[in-house]
Coordinates of C-alpha atoms in Angstrom, one line a residue:
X67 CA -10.5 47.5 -20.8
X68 CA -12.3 44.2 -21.8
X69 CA -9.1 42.5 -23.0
X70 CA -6.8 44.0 -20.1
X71 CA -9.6 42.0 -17.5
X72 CA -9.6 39.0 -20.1
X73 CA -5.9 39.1 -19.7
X74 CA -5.9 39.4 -15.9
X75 CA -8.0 36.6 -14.7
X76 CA -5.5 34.0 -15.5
X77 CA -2.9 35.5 -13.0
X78 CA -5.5 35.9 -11.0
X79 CA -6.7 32.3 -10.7
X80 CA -3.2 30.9 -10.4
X81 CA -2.5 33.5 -7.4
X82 CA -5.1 32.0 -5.9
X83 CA -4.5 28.7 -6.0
X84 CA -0.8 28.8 -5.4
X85 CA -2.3 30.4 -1.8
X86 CA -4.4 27.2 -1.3
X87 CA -1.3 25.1 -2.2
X88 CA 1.2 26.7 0.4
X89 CA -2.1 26.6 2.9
X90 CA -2.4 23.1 2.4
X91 CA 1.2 22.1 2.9
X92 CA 1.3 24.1 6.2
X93 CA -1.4 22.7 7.4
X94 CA 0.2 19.2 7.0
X95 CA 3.8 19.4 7.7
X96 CA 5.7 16.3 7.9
X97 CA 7.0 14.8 10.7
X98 CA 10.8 16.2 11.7
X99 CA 11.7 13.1 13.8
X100 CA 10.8 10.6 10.4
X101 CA 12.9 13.0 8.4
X102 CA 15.6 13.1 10.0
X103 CA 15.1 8.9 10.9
X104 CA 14.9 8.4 6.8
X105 CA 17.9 10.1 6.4
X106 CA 19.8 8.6 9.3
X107 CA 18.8 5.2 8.1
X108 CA 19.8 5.8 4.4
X109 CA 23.7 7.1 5.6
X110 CA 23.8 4.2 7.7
X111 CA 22.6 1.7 4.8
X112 CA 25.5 3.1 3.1
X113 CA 28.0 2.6 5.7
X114 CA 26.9 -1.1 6.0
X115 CA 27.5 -1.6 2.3
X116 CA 30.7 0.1 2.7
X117 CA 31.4 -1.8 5.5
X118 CA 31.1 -5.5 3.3
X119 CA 32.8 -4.2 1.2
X120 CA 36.1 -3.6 3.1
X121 CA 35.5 -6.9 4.6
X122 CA 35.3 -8.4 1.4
X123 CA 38.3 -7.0 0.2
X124 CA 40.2 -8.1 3.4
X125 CA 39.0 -11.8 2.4
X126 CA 40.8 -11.3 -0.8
X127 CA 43.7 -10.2 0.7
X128 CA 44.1 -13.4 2.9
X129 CA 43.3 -16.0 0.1
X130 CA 46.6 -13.7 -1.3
X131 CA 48.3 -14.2 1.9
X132 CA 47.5 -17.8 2.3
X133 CA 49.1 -18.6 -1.6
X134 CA 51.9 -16.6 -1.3
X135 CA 52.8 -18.6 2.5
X136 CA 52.3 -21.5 0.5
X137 CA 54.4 -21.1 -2.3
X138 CA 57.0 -19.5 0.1
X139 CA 57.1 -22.9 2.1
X140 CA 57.4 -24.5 -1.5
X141 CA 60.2 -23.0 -3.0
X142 CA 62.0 -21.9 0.1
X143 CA 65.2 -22.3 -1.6
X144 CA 64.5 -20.1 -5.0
X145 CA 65.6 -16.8 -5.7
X146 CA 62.3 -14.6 -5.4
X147 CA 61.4 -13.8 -1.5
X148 CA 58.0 -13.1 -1.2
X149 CA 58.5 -11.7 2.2
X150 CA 57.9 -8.2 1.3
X151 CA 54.9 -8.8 -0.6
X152 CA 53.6 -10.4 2.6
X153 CA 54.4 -7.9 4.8
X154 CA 52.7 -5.3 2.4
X155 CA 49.7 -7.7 1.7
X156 CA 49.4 -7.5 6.5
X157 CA 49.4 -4.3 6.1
X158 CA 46.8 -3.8 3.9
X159 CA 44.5 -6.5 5.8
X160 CA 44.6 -5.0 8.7
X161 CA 43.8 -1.3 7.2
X162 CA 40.9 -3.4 5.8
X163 CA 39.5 -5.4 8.5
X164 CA 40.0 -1.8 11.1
X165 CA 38.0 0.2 8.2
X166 CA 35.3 -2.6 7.8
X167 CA 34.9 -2.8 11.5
X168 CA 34.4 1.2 12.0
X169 CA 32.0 1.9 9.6
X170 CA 30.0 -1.4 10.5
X171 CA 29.9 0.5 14.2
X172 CA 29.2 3.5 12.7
X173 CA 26.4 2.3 10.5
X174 CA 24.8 0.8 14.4
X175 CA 24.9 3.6 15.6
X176 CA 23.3 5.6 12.6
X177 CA 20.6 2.7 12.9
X178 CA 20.0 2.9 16.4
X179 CA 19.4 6.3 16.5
X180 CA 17.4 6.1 13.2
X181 CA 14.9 3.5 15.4
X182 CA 15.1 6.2 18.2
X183 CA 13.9 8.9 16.0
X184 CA 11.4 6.6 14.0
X185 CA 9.8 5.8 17.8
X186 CA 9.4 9.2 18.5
X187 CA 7.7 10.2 15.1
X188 CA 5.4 7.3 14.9
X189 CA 4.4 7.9 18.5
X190 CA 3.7 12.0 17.6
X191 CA 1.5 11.1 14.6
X192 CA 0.1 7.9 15.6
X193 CA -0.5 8.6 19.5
X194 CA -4.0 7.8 19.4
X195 CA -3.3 4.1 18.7
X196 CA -0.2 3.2 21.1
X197 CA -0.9 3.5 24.4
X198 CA 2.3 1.7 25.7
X199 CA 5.9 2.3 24.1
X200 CA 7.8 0.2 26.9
X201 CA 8.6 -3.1 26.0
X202 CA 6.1 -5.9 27.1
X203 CA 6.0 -7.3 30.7
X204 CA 4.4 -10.4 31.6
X205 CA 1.5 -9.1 34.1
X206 CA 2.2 -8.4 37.1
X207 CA -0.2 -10.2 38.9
X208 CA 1.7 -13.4 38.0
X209 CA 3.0 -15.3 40.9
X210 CA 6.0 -17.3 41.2
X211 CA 5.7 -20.7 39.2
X212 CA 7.4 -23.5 38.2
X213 CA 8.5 -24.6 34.7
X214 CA 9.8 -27.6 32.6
X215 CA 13.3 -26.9 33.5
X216 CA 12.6 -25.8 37.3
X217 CA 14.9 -26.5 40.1
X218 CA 12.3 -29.0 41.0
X219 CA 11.6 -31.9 38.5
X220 CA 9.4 -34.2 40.4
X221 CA 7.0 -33.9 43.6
X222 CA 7.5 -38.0 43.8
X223 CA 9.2 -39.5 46.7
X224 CA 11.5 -41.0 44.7
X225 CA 12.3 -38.2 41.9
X226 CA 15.0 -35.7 43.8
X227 CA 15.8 -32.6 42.7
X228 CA 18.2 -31.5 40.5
X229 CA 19.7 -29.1 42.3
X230 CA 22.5 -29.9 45.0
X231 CA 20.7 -27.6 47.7
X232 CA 17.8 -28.0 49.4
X233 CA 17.3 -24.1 49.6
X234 CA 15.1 -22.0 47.7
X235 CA 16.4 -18.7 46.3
X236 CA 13.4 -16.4 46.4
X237 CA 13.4 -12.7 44.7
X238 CA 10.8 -10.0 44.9
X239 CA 9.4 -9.0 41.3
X240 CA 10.1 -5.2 41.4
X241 CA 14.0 -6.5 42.3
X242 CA 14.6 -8.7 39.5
X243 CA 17.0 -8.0 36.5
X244 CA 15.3 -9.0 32.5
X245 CA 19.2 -10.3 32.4
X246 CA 18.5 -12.9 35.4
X247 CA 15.1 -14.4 35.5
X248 CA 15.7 -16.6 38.2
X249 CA 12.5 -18.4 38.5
X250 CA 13.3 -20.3 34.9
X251 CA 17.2 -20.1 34.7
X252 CA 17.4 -18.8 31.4
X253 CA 19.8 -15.6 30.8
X254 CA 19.1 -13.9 27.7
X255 CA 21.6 -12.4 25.9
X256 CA 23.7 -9.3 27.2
X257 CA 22.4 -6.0 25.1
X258 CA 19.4 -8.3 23.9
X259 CA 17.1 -5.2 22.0
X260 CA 13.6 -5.5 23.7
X261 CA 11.8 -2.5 22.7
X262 CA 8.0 -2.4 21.0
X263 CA 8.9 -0.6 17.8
X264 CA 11.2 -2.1 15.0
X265 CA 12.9 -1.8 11.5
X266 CA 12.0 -4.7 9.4
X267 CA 14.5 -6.9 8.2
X268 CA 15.0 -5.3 4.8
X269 CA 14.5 -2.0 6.9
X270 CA 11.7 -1.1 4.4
X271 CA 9.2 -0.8 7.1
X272 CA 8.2 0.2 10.5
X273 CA 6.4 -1.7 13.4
X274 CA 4.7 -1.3 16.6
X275 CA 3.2 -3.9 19.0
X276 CA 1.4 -3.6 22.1
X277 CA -1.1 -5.7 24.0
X278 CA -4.5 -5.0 22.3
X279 CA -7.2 -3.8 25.4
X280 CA -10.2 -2.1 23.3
X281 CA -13.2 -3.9 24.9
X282 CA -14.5 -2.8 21.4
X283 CA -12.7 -5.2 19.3
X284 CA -12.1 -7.7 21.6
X285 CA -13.4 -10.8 21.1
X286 CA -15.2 -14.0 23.6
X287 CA -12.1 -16.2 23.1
X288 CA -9.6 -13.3 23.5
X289 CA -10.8 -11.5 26.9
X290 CA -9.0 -8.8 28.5
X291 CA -6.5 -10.1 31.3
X292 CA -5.5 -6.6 33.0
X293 CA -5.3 -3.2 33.2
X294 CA -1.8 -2.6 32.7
X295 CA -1.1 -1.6 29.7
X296 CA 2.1 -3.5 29.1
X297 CA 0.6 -6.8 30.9
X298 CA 1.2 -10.3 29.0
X299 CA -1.4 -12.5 30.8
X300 CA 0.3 -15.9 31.7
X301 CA -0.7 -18.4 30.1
X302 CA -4.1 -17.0 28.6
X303 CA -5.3 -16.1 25.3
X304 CA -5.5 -12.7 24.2
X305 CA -4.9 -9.9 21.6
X306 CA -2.0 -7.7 20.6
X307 CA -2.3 -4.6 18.3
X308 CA 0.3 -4.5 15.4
X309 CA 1.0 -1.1 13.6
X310 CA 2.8 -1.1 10.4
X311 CA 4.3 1.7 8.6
X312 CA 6.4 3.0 6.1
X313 CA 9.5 4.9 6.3
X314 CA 7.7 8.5 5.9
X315 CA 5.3 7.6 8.4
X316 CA 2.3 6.5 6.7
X317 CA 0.0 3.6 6.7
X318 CA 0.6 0.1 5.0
X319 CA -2.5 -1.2 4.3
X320 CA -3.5 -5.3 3.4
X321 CA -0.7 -6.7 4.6
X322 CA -0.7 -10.7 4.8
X323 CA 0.8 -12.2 7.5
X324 CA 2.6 -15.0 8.8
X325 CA 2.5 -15.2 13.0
X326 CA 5.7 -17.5 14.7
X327 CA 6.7 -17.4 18.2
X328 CA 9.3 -19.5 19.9
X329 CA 11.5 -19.8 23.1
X330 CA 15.1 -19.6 22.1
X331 CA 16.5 -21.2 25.1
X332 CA 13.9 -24.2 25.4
X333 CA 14.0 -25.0 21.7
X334 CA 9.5 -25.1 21.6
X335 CA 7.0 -22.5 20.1
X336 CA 4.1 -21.7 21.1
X337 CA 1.1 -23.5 22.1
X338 CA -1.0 -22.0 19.9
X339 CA -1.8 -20.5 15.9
X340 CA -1.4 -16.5 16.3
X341 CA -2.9 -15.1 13.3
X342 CA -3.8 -11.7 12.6
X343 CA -7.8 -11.6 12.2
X344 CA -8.6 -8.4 11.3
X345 CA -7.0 -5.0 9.9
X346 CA -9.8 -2.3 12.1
X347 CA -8.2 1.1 11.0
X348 CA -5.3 1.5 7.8
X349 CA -2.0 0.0 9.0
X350 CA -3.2 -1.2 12.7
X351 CA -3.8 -4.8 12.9
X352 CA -5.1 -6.9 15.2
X353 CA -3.3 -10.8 16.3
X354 CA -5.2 -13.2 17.7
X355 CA -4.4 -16.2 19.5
X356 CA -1.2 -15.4 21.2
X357 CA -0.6 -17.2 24.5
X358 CA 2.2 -17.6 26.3
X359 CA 2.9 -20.6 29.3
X360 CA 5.8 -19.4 30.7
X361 CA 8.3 -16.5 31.1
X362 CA 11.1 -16.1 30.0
X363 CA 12.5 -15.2 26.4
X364 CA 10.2 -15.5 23.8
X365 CA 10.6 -13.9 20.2
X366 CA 8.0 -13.1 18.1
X367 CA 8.7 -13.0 14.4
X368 CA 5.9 -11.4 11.5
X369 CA 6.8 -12.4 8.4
X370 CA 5.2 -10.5 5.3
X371 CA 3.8 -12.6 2.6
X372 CA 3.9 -11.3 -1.2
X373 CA 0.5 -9.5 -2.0
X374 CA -0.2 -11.0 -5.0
X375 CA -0.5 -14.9 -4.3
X376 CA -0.6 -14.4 -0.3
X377 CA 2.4 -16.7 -0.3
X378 CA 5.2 -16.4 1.9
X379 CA 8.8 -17.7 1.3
X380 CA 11.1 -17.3 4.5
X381 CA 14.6 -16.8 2.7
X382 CA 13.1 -13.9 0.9
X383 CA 10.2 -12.2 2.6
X384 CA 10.5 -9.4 4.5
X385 CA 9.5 -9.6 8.3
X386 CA 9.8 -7.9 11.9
X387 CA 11.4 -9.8 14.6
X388 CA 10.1 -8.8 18.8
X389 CA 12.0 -10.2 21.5
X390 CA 10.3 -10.4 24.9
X391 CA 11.8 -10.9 28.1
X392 CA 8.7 -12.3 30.4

């Protein structure tokens, strides 16, 4: 009897804890949305190297077309036509320039709707961080204003203005189109992707950035400016929140950072240094320093530096790039 109990407890024991196990896994399911994102992203990452490579092979084919032309006008008198070659070889480019272009808009597609699902995941598992997932607005409190390359360039006498008309297009706020923002004059592109949550360049990672409003966290120099959510404060200094994960979802923690900012359209940066200051929970960082003096389209660009010697090369580091409309 001894030995059969002796002989029992073993099964026993790994009954049990194969129960924990499953109980344990249930209890922390992943995310469906970041599944299904990952494996969106992955088909699409293989569409876009399919997609080179047809176009590659379509650049072969017109260095062959280009040689054979040449020759041709050469030896126009000799006894070997290349004319059907050529005619083959026109074929075959355009089978490879129509298959390079479809699975390059297939592989957008795929992408976008990876980024859609990503949003949507990140937001379900990290909703206590992200209280705004529209894109960021410049506050609404702002007034109309003038800028460097205002219909008005001078209030002296003897400075006229640059436009021909004397009369002043007004627009309500609520009425205005992100495509038209008449009070600087500077369109930004059509389609032009503004939304808060991103795929990183190498599309290794996944970003979130919102105006930081914590009265916690926030600092003397970096004040709160309103109570919208998605309010940039015009020219002021304040705080955004910057969450960083990877493609299953989780947390990347100790990230070094590189802060840029620029105006596409008016060829300047910033007037300040944004830096991020401080990393308050894993994967949620906070940037200081950001202020912007005038609307418009700004882009925002976080490079990663290497985690070893904190230094950051441009042409190989991997980054997240934002673009505001103001």
């Amino acid at each position: 009897m001894m030995n059969l109990i002796t002989k029992i407890q073993p099964l026993i024991l790994l009954l049990i804890c194969s129960l924990f196990v499953t109980q344990a896994t249930y209890a922390l399911p992943q995310n469906i949305q970041i599944q299904e994102a990952a494996e969106q992203l992955t088909l699409a990452q293989r569409l876009d190297k399919e997609s080179r490579q047809h176009f590659l092979k379509a650049n072969k084919i017109r260095k062959q077309l280009k040689n054979l032309r040449a020759n041709k006008s050469k030896h126009s008198n000799g006894e070997d036509d290349p004319e059907n070659e050529i005619s083959m070889l026109v074929k075959a480019l355009e089978v490879a320039q129509q298959q390079g272009a479809t699975t390059r808009a297939q592989s957008e597609q795929l992408k976008k709707a990876a980024t859609t699902n990503f949003t949507k995941g990140v937001i379900s598992v990290w909703g206590n961080w992200i209280t705004n997932t529209r894109p960021l607005t410049m506050d609404s409190n702002v007034e109309n204003f003038f800028a460097h390359n205002s219909r008005v360039r001078s209030v002296h006498n003897n400075m006229p203005k640059v436009s021909l008309s004397d009369e002043i297009v007004t627009a309500d706020r609520n009425d205005m189109s992100l495509k038209v923002p008449v009070l600087i004059g500077q369109n930004a592109p059509p389609g032009l992707d503004i939304g808060a949550f991103k795929l990183s360049r190498q599309e290794r990672l996944f970003a979130h950035i919102e105006v930081h409003t914590d009265p916690q966290i926030e600092t003397t120099d970096s004040p709160t400016q309103s109570n919208n959510v998605t309010a940039v404060p015009l020219n002021s200094i304040h705080q955004w929140r910057l969450l960083v994960t990877d493609l299953q979802g989780k947390p990347v923690e100790n990230i070094q950072f590189l802060v840029e900012g620029h105006m596409p359209g008016h060829v300047h940066g910033l007037p300040t240094e944004p830096r991020v200051i401080k990393e308050i929970e894993p994967g949620i960082y906070i940037v200081d320093g950001l202020k912007f003096q005038m609307k418009g389209w700004w882009v925002m660009k976080f490079i990663i530096a290497d985690n070893e010697t904190n230094a950051t090369d441009k042409t190989q580091s991997d980054f997240f790039t934002f673009n505001l409309v103001l």
